[in-house]
CSV table of C-alpha atoms and ligand atoms in Angstrom, one decimal:
chain,number,residue,atom,x,y,z
A,292,MET,CA,-7.3,15.8,-1.8
A,293,ASN,CA,-9.5,13.5,0.3
A,294,ALA,CA,-9.7,16.1,3.0
A,295,ALA,CA,-13.3,15.6,3.7
A,296,ALA,CA,-16.3,13.7,2.8
A,297,VAL,CA,-19.8,15.4,2.4
A,298,GLU,CA,-23.4,14.6,2.0
A,299,GLY,CA,-25.3,16.6,-0.7
A,300,GLY,CA,-24.6,18.2,-4.0
A,301,ILE,CA,-21.4,18.5,-5.9
A,302,SER,CA,-19.4,21.6,-5.1
A,303,LEU,CA,-17.9,24.0,-7.7
A,304,GLU,CA,-14.4,22.6,-6.8
A,305,GLU,CA,-15.6,19.0,-7.7
A,306,LEU,CA,-17.3,20.4,-10.9
A,307,GLN,CA,-13.8,22.1,-11.8
A,308,LEU,CA,-12.1,18.7,-11.4
A,309,ALA,CA,-14.9,17.0,-13.4
A,310,THR,CA,-14.6,19.4,-16.3
A,311,ARG,CA,-10.8,19.1,-16.7
A,312,ASN,CA,-10.8,15.3,-16.3
A,313,HIS,CA,-13.5,13.2,-18.3
A,314,GLY,CA,-14.7,9.8,-18.3
A,315,MET,CA,-15.3,7.3,-21.1
A,316,PRO,CA,-18.9,7.8,-22.5
A,317,LEU,CA,-20.4,4.4,-21.7
A,318,GLU,CA,-21.6,3.8,-25.2
A,319,ALA,CA,-17.9,3.6,-26.0
A,320,LEU,CA,-18.0,0.2,-24.5
A,321,GLN,CA,-18.9,-1.0,-28.0
A,322,TYR,CA,-15.2,-0.7,-28.9
A,323,PRO,CA,-12.7,-3.4,-27.8
A,324,ILE,CA,-10.0,-0.7,-28.0
A,325,THR,CA,-11.2,2.6,-26.8
A,326,PRO,CA,-10.7,5.3,-29.5
A,327,GLY,CA,-8.0,7.8,-28.4
A,328,GLY,CA,-10.2,10.8,-27.5
A,329,LEU,CA,-12.8,8.6,-25.6
A,330,HIS,CA,-10.3,7.0,-23.2
A,331,TYR,CA,-10.8,8.5,-19.6
A,332,LEU,CA,-8.6,11.2,-18.5
A,333,LEU,CA,-7.3,12.2,-15.1
A,334,ILE,CA,-4.5,14.7,-14.5
A,335,HIS,CA,-3.7,15.8,-10.9
A,336,TYR,CA,-2.0,19.2,-11.9
A,337,ASP,CA,-1.3,20.8,-15.2
A,338,ILE,CA,-0.2,19.0,-18.4
A,339,PRO,CA,3.5,19.9,-18.7
A,340,ALA,CA,5.2,21.5,-21.7
A,341,VAL,CA,7.6,19.1,-23.1
A,342,ASP,CA,10.2,19.7,-25.8
A,343,PRO,CA,10.8,16.2,-27.2
A,344,GLU,CA,14.3,17.2,-28.4
A,345,GLU,CA,15.5,18.3,-24.9
A,346,TRP,CA,13.6,15.5,-23.1
A,347,ARG,CA,15.5,12.6,-21.5
A,348,LEU,CA,14.7,9.5,-19.5
A,349,GLU,CA,17.2,9.1,-16.6
A,350,ILE,CA,17.5,5.8,-14.8
A,351,ALA,CA,19.5,6.2,-11.5
A,352,GLY,CA,19.4,5.2,-7.9
A,353,ASN,CA,20.5,1.8,-6.6
A,354,VAL,CA,22.0,0.8,-10.0
A,355,GLU,CA,25.4,-0.2,-11.4
A,356,ARG,CA,25.4,2.5,-14.1
A,357,GLU,CA,23.2,5.4,-14.7
A,358,VAL,CA,21.4,5.6,-18.0
A,359,SER,CA,20.2,8.6,-20.0
A,360,LEU,CA,18.1,7.9,-23.0
A,361,THR,CA,16.4,10.2,-25.9
A,362,LEU,CA,13.0,9.3,-27.3
A,363,ASP,CA,14.8,8.0,-30.4
A,364,ASP,CA,17.0,5.7,-28.3
A,365,LEU,CA,13.8,4.4,-26.7
A,366,ARG,CA,12.1,4.0,-30.1
A,367,ALA,CA,15.3,2.1,-31.5
A,368,ARG,CA,14.9,-0.6,-28.9
A,369,PRO,CA,12.8,-3.8,-29.3
A,370,ALA,CA,9.1,-2.8,-28.9
A,371,ALA,CA,6.3,-4.5,-27.2
A,372,GLU,CA,2.5,-3.9,-27.8
A,373,ILE,CA,-0.2,-4.7,-25.4
A,374,PRO,CA,-3.9,-3.9,-25.0
A,375,VAL,CA,-4.4,-2.8,-21.3
A,376,THR,CA,-7.6,-1.8,-19.5
A,377,MET,CA,-6.9,1.0,-17.2
A,378,GLU,CA,-9.2,2.3,-14.6
A,379,CYS,CA,-8.9,5.2,-12.1
A,380,ALA,CA,-8.8,4.1,-8.4
A,381,GLY,CA,-11.5,6.7,-7.7
A,382,ASN,CA,-13.9,5.2,-10.1
A,383,GLY,CA,-17.2,5.0,-8.2
A,384,ARG,CA,-16.3,7.6,-5.7
A,385,ALA,CA,-19.5,9.9,-6.3
A,386,ARG,CA,-21.7,7.0,-5.4
A,387,LEU,CA,-20.4,6.9,-1.8
A,388,ALA,CA,-22.2,8.4,1.0
A,389,PRO,CA,-20.7,10.5,2.6
A,390,ARG,CA,-19.0,11.5,-0.6
A,391,PRO,CA,-15.0,11.9,-0.4
A,392,ILE,CA,-14.1,15.1,-2.0
A,393,SER,CA,-12.0,14.5,-5.1
A,394,GLN,CA,-12.7,13.9,-8.7
A,395,PRO,CA,-16.4,12.8,-8.6
A,396,TRP,CA,-16.5,9.8,-10.9
A,397,LEU,CA,-19.6,7.8,-11.3
A,398,SER,CA,-18.5,4.6,-13.1
A,399,GLU,CA,-16.9,5.8,-16.3
A,400,ALA,CA,-13.2,6.3,-15.4
A,401,VAL,CA,-12.0,3.5,-17.5
A,402,GLY,CA,-10.5,2.8,-21.0
A,403,THR,CA,-8.7,0.2,-23.0
A,404,GLY,CA,-5.5,1.3,-25.0
A,405,TRP,CA,-3.3,-0.3,-27.3
A,406,TRP,CA,0.1,0.7,-25.8
A,407,ARG,CA,3.4,0.4,-27.5
A,408,GLY,CA,6.7,1.0,-26.0
A,409,ALA,CA,9.9,-0.3,-24.6
A,410,PRO,CA,9.6,-3.2,-22.1
A,411,LEU,CA,10.8,-1.8,-18.7
A,412,ARG,CA,12.7,-5.1,-17.5
A,413,ALA,CA,15.5,-4.9,-20.1
A,414,LEU,CA,16.1,-1.3,-19.4
A,415,LEU,CA,16.4,-2.1,-15.4
A,416,GLU,CA,18.8,-4.9,-16.3
A,417,GLU,CA,20.9,-2.7,-18.4
A,418,ALA,CA,21.2,-0.2,-15.5
A,419,GLY,CA,21.7,-3.3,-13.3
A,420,HIS,CA,19.5,-3.0,-10.2
A,421,ARG,CA,21.8,-3.8,-7.2
A,422,ASP,CA,21.2,-6.2,-4.5
A,423,GLY,CA,18.9,-4.8,-1.8
A,424,SER,CA,16.7,-3.0,-4.3
A,425,LEU,CA,13.1,-2.9,-3.1
A,426,GLU,CA,11.1,-0.6,-5.3
A,427,VAL,CA,11.2,1.4,-8.4
A,428,LEU,CA,10.0,5.1,-8.3
A,429,PHE,CA,8.8,6.8,-11.3
A,430,THR,CA,8.8,10.6,-11.6
A,431,GLY,CA,6.7,12.8,-14.0
A,432,LEU,CA,7.4,16.2,-15.2
A,433,ASP,CA,4.2,17.6,-13.8
A,434,ARG,CA,4.2,19.5,-10.5
A,435,GLY,CA,1.5,20.7,-8.0
A,436,VAL,CA,0.6,21.1,-4.5
A,437,GLU,CA,-1.4,18.4,-2.6
A,438,GLY,CA,-2.0,18.0,1.1
A,439,GLY,CA,0.0,21.2,1.5
A,440,VAL,CA,3.1,19.7,0.0
A,441,GLU,CA,4.6,20.9,-3.4
A,442,GLN,CA,5.7,17.9,-5.4
A,443,ASP,CA,6.4,16.0,-8.6
A,444,TYR,CA,3.8,13.6,-9.4
A,445,GLU,CA,5.6,10.4,-8.5
A,446,ARG,CA,4.9,6.8,-7.4
A,447,SER,CA,6.8,3.7,-6.8
A,448,VAL,CA,6.1,0.0,-7.5
A,449,PRO,CA,7.7,-3.0,-5.8
A,450,LEU,CA,10.8,-4.3,-7.9
A,451,VAL,CA,9.0,-7.5,-8.6
A,452,GLU,CA,6.1,-5.8,-10.3
A,453,ALA,CA,8.5,-3.5,-12.2
A,454,LEU,CA,10.3,-6.6,-13.6
A,455,ARG,CA,7.2,-8.2,-14.9
A,456,ASP,CA,7.4,-9.0,-18.6
A,457,GLU,CA,4.3,-7.1,-19.6
A,458,VAL,CA,5.3,-3.7,-18.0
A,459,VAL,CA,6.2,-1.1,-20.7
A,460,LEU,CA,7.4,2.5,-21.0
A,461,ALA,CA,4.9,3.5,-23.7
A,462,TYR,CA,5.5,6.0,-26.3
A,463,GLU,CA,2.4,5.2,-28.5
A,464,LEU,CA,-1.3,4.8,-28.0
A,465,ASN,CA,-3.5,3.2,-30.5
A,466,GLY,CA,-0.8,3.4,-33.2
A,467,ALA,CA,0.0,7.1,-32.7
A,468,PRO,CA,2.4,9.1,-30.5
A,469,LEU,CA,1.0,9.5,-26.9
A,470,PRO,CA,-1.2,12.7,-27.0
A,471,PRO,CA,-0.2,15.5,-24.5
A,472,GLN,CA,-3.0,14.5,-22.1
A,473,HIS,CA,-1.9,10.9,-21.9
A,474,GLY,CA,1.7,11.5,-21.0
A,475,PHE,CA,3.7,12.7,-24.1
A,476,PRO,CA,6.4,11.7,-24.7
A,477,LEU,CA,6.5,8.7,-22.3
A,478,ARG,CA,4.4,6.9,-19.7
A,479,LEU,CA,4.5,3.8,-17.5
A,480,VAL,CA,2.0,1.1,-18.1
A,481,VAL,CA,1.8,-1.5,-15.4
A,482,PRO,CA,-1.1,-3.9,-16.5
A,483,GLY,CA,-3.6,-4.9,-13.8
A,484,TRP,CA,-2.8,-1.9,-11.5
A,485,TYR,CA,-5.3,1.0,-10.9
A,486,GLY,CA,-4.6,4.2,-13.0
A,487,MET,CA,-2.4,6.1,-10.6
A,488,THR,CA,0.4,3.6,-11.1
A,489,ASN,CA,0.9,4.5,-14.7
A,490,VAL,CA,3.0,7.7,-14.4
A,491,LYS,CA,2.7,10.0,-17.3
A,492,TRP,CA,5.2,12.6,-18.6
A,493,LEU,CA,7.9,10.2,-17.2
A,494,SER,CA,11.3,11.8,-16.9
A,495,ARG,CA,13.0,9.8,-14.1
A,496,ILE,CA,13.3,6.2,-12.8
A,497,THR,CA,15.0,5.7,-9.5
A,498,VAL,CA,15.8,2.3,-8.1
A,499,LEU,CA,15.3,2.4,-4.2
A,500,ASP,CA,16.5,0.2,-1.4
A,501,ARG,CA,13.8,1.4,0.9
A,502,PRO,CA,10.1,2.0,0.5
A,503,PHE,CA,9.3,5.2,-1.0
A,504,ASP,CA,7.3,7.5,1.3
A,505,GLY,CA,6.2,10.5,-0.8
A,506,TYR,CA,2.6,11.9,-0.8
A,507,GLN,CA,1.1,9.7,-3.5
A,508,GLN,CA,2.2,6.7,-1.7
A,509,GLU,CA,1.9,7.5,2.0
A,510,ARG,CA,-1.0,9.8,2.0
A,511,GLY,CA,-2.8,9.3,-1.3
A,512,TYR,CA,-4.1,6.0,-2.5
A,513,ARG,CA,-4.4,4.1,0.7
A,514,LEU,CA,-7.6,2.4,1.9
A,515,ARG,CA,-8.5,3.8,5.3
A,516,GLN,CA,-11.6,3.7,7.5
A,517,ASP,CA,-10.6,7.0,9.2
A,518,PRO,CA,-7.9,9.7,8.4
A,519,GLU,CA,-5.7,8.5,11.3
A,520,ASP,CA,-5.8,5.0,10.1
A,521,GLU,CA,-2.4,3.9,8.5
A,522,GLY,CA,-4.5,2.0,6.0
A,523,THR,CA,-3.4,-0.4,3.1
A,524,PRO,CA,-2.1,0.7,-0.3
A,525,VAL,CA,-4.3,0.6,-3.4
A,526,THR,CA,-2.8,-1.7,-5.9
A,527,ARG,CA,-4.6,-3.9,-8.5
A,528,MET,CA,-8.0,-3.1,-10.1
A,529,MET,CA,-11.0,-5.0,-8.4
A,530,PRO,CA,-13.4,-6.7,-10.8
A,531,ARG,CA,-15.9,-4.7,-12.4
A,532,ALA,CA,-18.5,-5.2,-15.3
A,533,LEU,CA,-20.1,-2.4,-17.1
A,534,MET,CA,-23.0,-2.3,-19.5
A,535,ARG,CA,-23.4,-0.4,-22.6
A,536,PRO,CA,-26.6,1.3,-21.7
A,537,PRO,CA,-29.6,0.0,-23.8
A,538,GLY,CA,-32.1,2.0,-25.5
A,539,VAL,CA,-31.8,5.7,-25.8
A,540,PRO,CA,-31.2,8.3,-23.0
A,541,GLU,CA,-33.4,11.1,-21.8
A,542,PHE,CA,-31.4,14.2,-22.1
A,543,LEU,CA,-31.1,15.6,-18.6
A,544,THR,CA,-31.7,12.4,-16.3
A,545,ARG,CA,-29.9,10.0,-18.8
A,546,GLU,CA,-32.5,7.5,-17.9
A,547,ARG,CA,-33.0,4.9,-20.7
A,548,PHE,CA,-36.0,4.2,-22.9
A,549,ALA,CA,-36.3,1.1,-25.0
A,550,PRO,CA,-39.1,-0.4,-27.0
A,551,LEU,CA,-40.9,-3.6,-26.1
A,552,LYS,CA,-38.9,-6.1,-28.0
A,553,PRO,CA,-35.9,-8.6,-27.4
A,554,CYS,CA,-32.7,-6.6,-26.9
A,555,GLU,CA,-29.0,-7.7,-26.9
A,556,VAL,CA,-27.4,-6.1,-23.8
A,557,THR,CA,-23.6,-6.0,-24.2
A,558,GLY,CA,-20.8,-4.8,-22.0
A,559,ARG,CA,-17.2,-5.5,-20.9
A,560,ALA,CA,-15.7,-6.7,-17.6
A,561,TRP,CA,-12.1,-6.7,-16.1
A,562,SER,CA,-10.1,-7.5,-13.1
A,563,GLY,CA,-6.4,-6.6,-12.2
A,564,TRP,CA,-6.2,-9.8,-10.1
A,565,ALA,CA,-7.0,-12.7,-12.4
A,566,PRO,CA,-9.1,-13.4,-15.6
A,567,ILE,CA,-12.7,-12.8,-15.6
A,568,VAL,CA,-14.7,-16.0,-15.2
A,569,SER,CA,-18.3,-14.9,-15.2
A,570,VAL,CA,-20.6,-12.1,-15.7
A,571,GLU,CA,-24.2,-12.2,-14.4
A,572,VAL,CA,-26.9,-9.9,-15.4
A,573,THR,CA,-30.1,-8.8,-13.5
A,574,THR,CA,-33.1,-7.1,-15.0
A,575,ASP,CA,-35.1,-7.0,-11.8
A,576,GLY,CA,-32.9,-4.9,-9.6
A,577,GLY,CA,-30.9,-7.8,-8.2
A,578,THR,CA,-33.6,-10.3,-7.1
A,579,SER,CA,-32.5,-12.8,-9.8
A,580,TRP,CA,-29.3,-13.1,-11.8
A,581,ALA,CA,-28.6,-15.0,-15.0
A,582,PRO,CA,-25.3,-15.7,-16.7
A,583,ALA,CA,-24.0,-13.6,-19.6
A,584,GLU,CA,-22.1,-15.0,-22.5
A,585,LEU,CA,-18.4,-14.1,-22.6
A,586,GLU,CA,-16.5,-13.3,-25.7
A,587,ARG,CA,-12.9,-14.5,-26.3
A,588,PRO,CA,-10.4,-12.4,-24.3
A,589,LEU,CA,-8.7,-9.5,-26.1
A,590,GLY,CA,-5.6,-10.1,-24.1
A,591,GLU,CA,-4.6,-11.2,-20.6
A,592,TRP,CA,-4.7,-7.6,-19.3
A,593,ALA,CA,-7.7,-6.1,-21.2
A,594,TRP,CA,-11.4,-6.2,-20.5
A,595,ARG,CA,-13.6,-9.1,-21.8
A,596,GLY,CA,-16.7,-8.6,-23.8
A,597,TRP,CA,-20.0,-10.2,-22.7
A,598,SER,CA,-23.6,-10.2,-24.0
A,599,PHE,CA,-26.9,-11.1,-22.8
A,600,ARG,CA,-30.2,-11.5,-24.5
A,601,TRP,CA,-32.9,-9.5,-22.6
A,602,GLU,CA,-36.6,-10.3,-23.5
A,603,PRO,CA,-38.7,-7.9,-21.5
A,604,SER,CA,-42.3,-9.4,-21.3
A,605,GLU,CA,-44.3,-6.2,-20.7
A,606,PRO,CA,-43.9,-2.4,-20.7
A,607,GLY,CA,-42.5,-0.9,-17.3
A,608,ARG,CA,-39.4,0.3,-15.3
A,609,TYR,CA,-36.7,-2.3,-15.2
A,610,VAL,CA,-33.5,-2.0,-13.1
A,611,LEU,CA,-30.7,-3.7,-14.9
A,612,GLY,CA,-27.2,-4.5,-13.3
A,613,CYS,CA,-24.2,-6.6,-14.2
A,614,ARG,CA,-21.7,-8.3,-11.9
A,615,ALA,CA,-18.3,-9.7,-12.6
A,616,ARG,CA,-16.3,-12.4,-10.9
A,617,ASP,CA,-12.5,-13.3,-11.4
A,618,ALA,CA,-10.6,-16.5,-11.4
A,619,ALA,CA,-9.2,-15.5,-7.9
A,620,GLY,CA,-12.7,-15.6,-6.5
A,621,ASN,CA,-13.3,-11.8,-6.4
A,622,GLU,CA,-16.8,-10.8,-7.0
A,623,GLN,CA,-18.3,-7.3,-7.2
A,624,PRO,CA,-20.3,-6.4,-4.1
A,625,LEU,CA,-23.9,-5.1,-4.3
A,626,ASP,CA,-23.3,-2.3,-1.7
A,627,GLU,CA,-20.6,0.3,-1.8
A,628,PRO,CA,-17.3,-0.3,0.2
A,629,TRP,CA,-16.7,2.9,1.9
A,630,ASN,CA,-13.1,4.3,2.6
A,631,VAL,CA,-11.8,7.9,3.3
A,632,GLY,CA,-10.3,8.3,-0.2
A,633,GLY,CA,-13.3,6.8,-2.1
A,634,TYR,CA,-11.1,4.3,-3.8
A,635,ALA,CA,-11.9,0.9,-5.4
A,636,ASN,CA,-15.7,1.3,-5.2
A,637,ASN,CA,-16.6,-1.6,-7.5
A,638,ALA,CA,-20.1,-2.0,-6.4
A,639,VAL,CA,-22.6,-3.2,-9.0
A,640,GLU,CA,-24.0,-0.4,-11.1
A,641,ARG,CA,-27.8,-0.1,-11.6
A,642,VAL,CA,-29.2,1.1,-15.0
A,643,VAL,CA,-32.9,2.1,-15.1
A,644,VAL,CA,-34.6,1.3,-18.4
A,645,THR,CA,-38.2,2.2,-19.1
A,646,VAL,CA,-39.7,-0.2,-21.6
A,647,GLY,CA,-42.6,1.0,-23.8
A,648,ASP,CA,-43.7,4.4,-24.6
A,649,PRO,CA,-41.8,7.2,-22.9
A,650,SER,CA,-44.7,9.6,-23.0
A,651,VAL,CA,-47.0,7.5,-20.8
B,171,LIG,N1,2.5,12.4,-14.1
B,171,LIG,C1,1.2,11.9,-13.8
B,171,LIG,N2,1.0,10.6,-14.0
B,171,LIG,C2,-0.3,10.3,-13.8
B,171,LIG,C3,-1.3,11.2,-13.3
B,171,LIG,C4,-0.9,12.5,-13.0
B,171,LIG,O1,-1.6,13.4,-12.6
B,171,LIG,N3,0.5,12.9,-13.3
B,171,LIG,N4,-2.5,10.7,-12.9
B,171,LIG,C5,-2.6,9.2,-12.6
B,171,LIG,C6,-4.0,8.8,-12.5
B,171,LIG,S1,-4.7,9.2,-10.9
B,171,LIG,C7,-4.7,8.1,-13.3
B,171,LIG,S2,-6.2,7.4,-13.1
B,171,LIG,C8,-4.0,7.9,-14.7
B,171,LIG,C9,-4.9,8.3,-15.8
B,171,LIG,O2,-4.4,8.2,-17.1
B,171,LIG,P1,-5.1,8.7,-18.4
B,171,LIG,O3,-5.3,10.2,-18.2
B,171,LIG,O4,-4.1,8.4,-19.5
B,171,LIG,O5,-6.3,7.8,-18.5
B,171,LIG,O6,-2.7,8.5,-14.8
B,171,LIG,C10,-1.9,8.4,-13.7
B,171,LIG,N5,-0.6,8.9,-14.0
B,172,LIG,MO1,-6.7,8.0,-10.8
């Protein structure tokens, strides 16, 4: 992964990734909670076969006592429920030039789930993380080869992040047991962080007294300007607003067609750093911007709905865009921020809409 960047068309290998994994169709921005099958999907290797009777969650490492739990043990504990917007760190990658070779997302690698599970903090406290603990490593049951290394999918988070109140080990998505593709029987959910953090098919939690240096931490998911650059880790989601595309699409190009009349443009915006404070909309390709109206937040860690009344005055070709800003002062850039892995490209999306008769 991230071995090279190319100009030009999508390769068969990228297409192979794009047909296994899938984005959220952008019209699904109409739902505050993304219906199960419409949530985006990203799986590095294969979906592992899991026997829920045999399955255990083990907690070990720098702890006072090791813990082993069945799924029923986890379900018997106090539960927390939370709506969380999750976005793949590679969202926007296919718009970069040159294009880093990996899953070629445009802008649809996002979804908001209603996650229910056991809060992580209480479990870590029961196991008793010892002094000197730095990070918590989460290991999935799926295995594969990446960068020439055979590995379990595993990633760590700093201990302080793992101890946040809203971090859950989820066994339900939208009121039903996790589907196989989203991590059955258990996955980590760290609200605010990019998707790769939320380890699926979780089987082991290891408290570490040193930084984890596995592939997904040291090689993958770093922002580097060149392959030798040590880079900085990818962590929280940068702000992004997306638009439910107005009008109807042309089958092949997906360019939009809309009648000449006022139109309510809607969408959703999120940031992993701080609440969304504004969304602005352009209908002239970025020359001028006007504020959208924000809906009441769904929750602290979920996207925020917005709407904008667009009144095109004459037939023609319009280039629409939307731009989010969060309370920490992060704002979407107009141009793509390039890096070797093609991560965190939150540049403003353009949506071309032809107003008037499509046959002229
Ligand atoms: N065990 C495991 N966990 C994983 C992955 C994986 O391949 N294996 N993919 C990660 C990545 S890169 C993303 S973006 C999210 C995707 O979660 P979803 O498919 O439920 O939307 O899961 C993360 N957790
Ligand atoms: Mo991802």
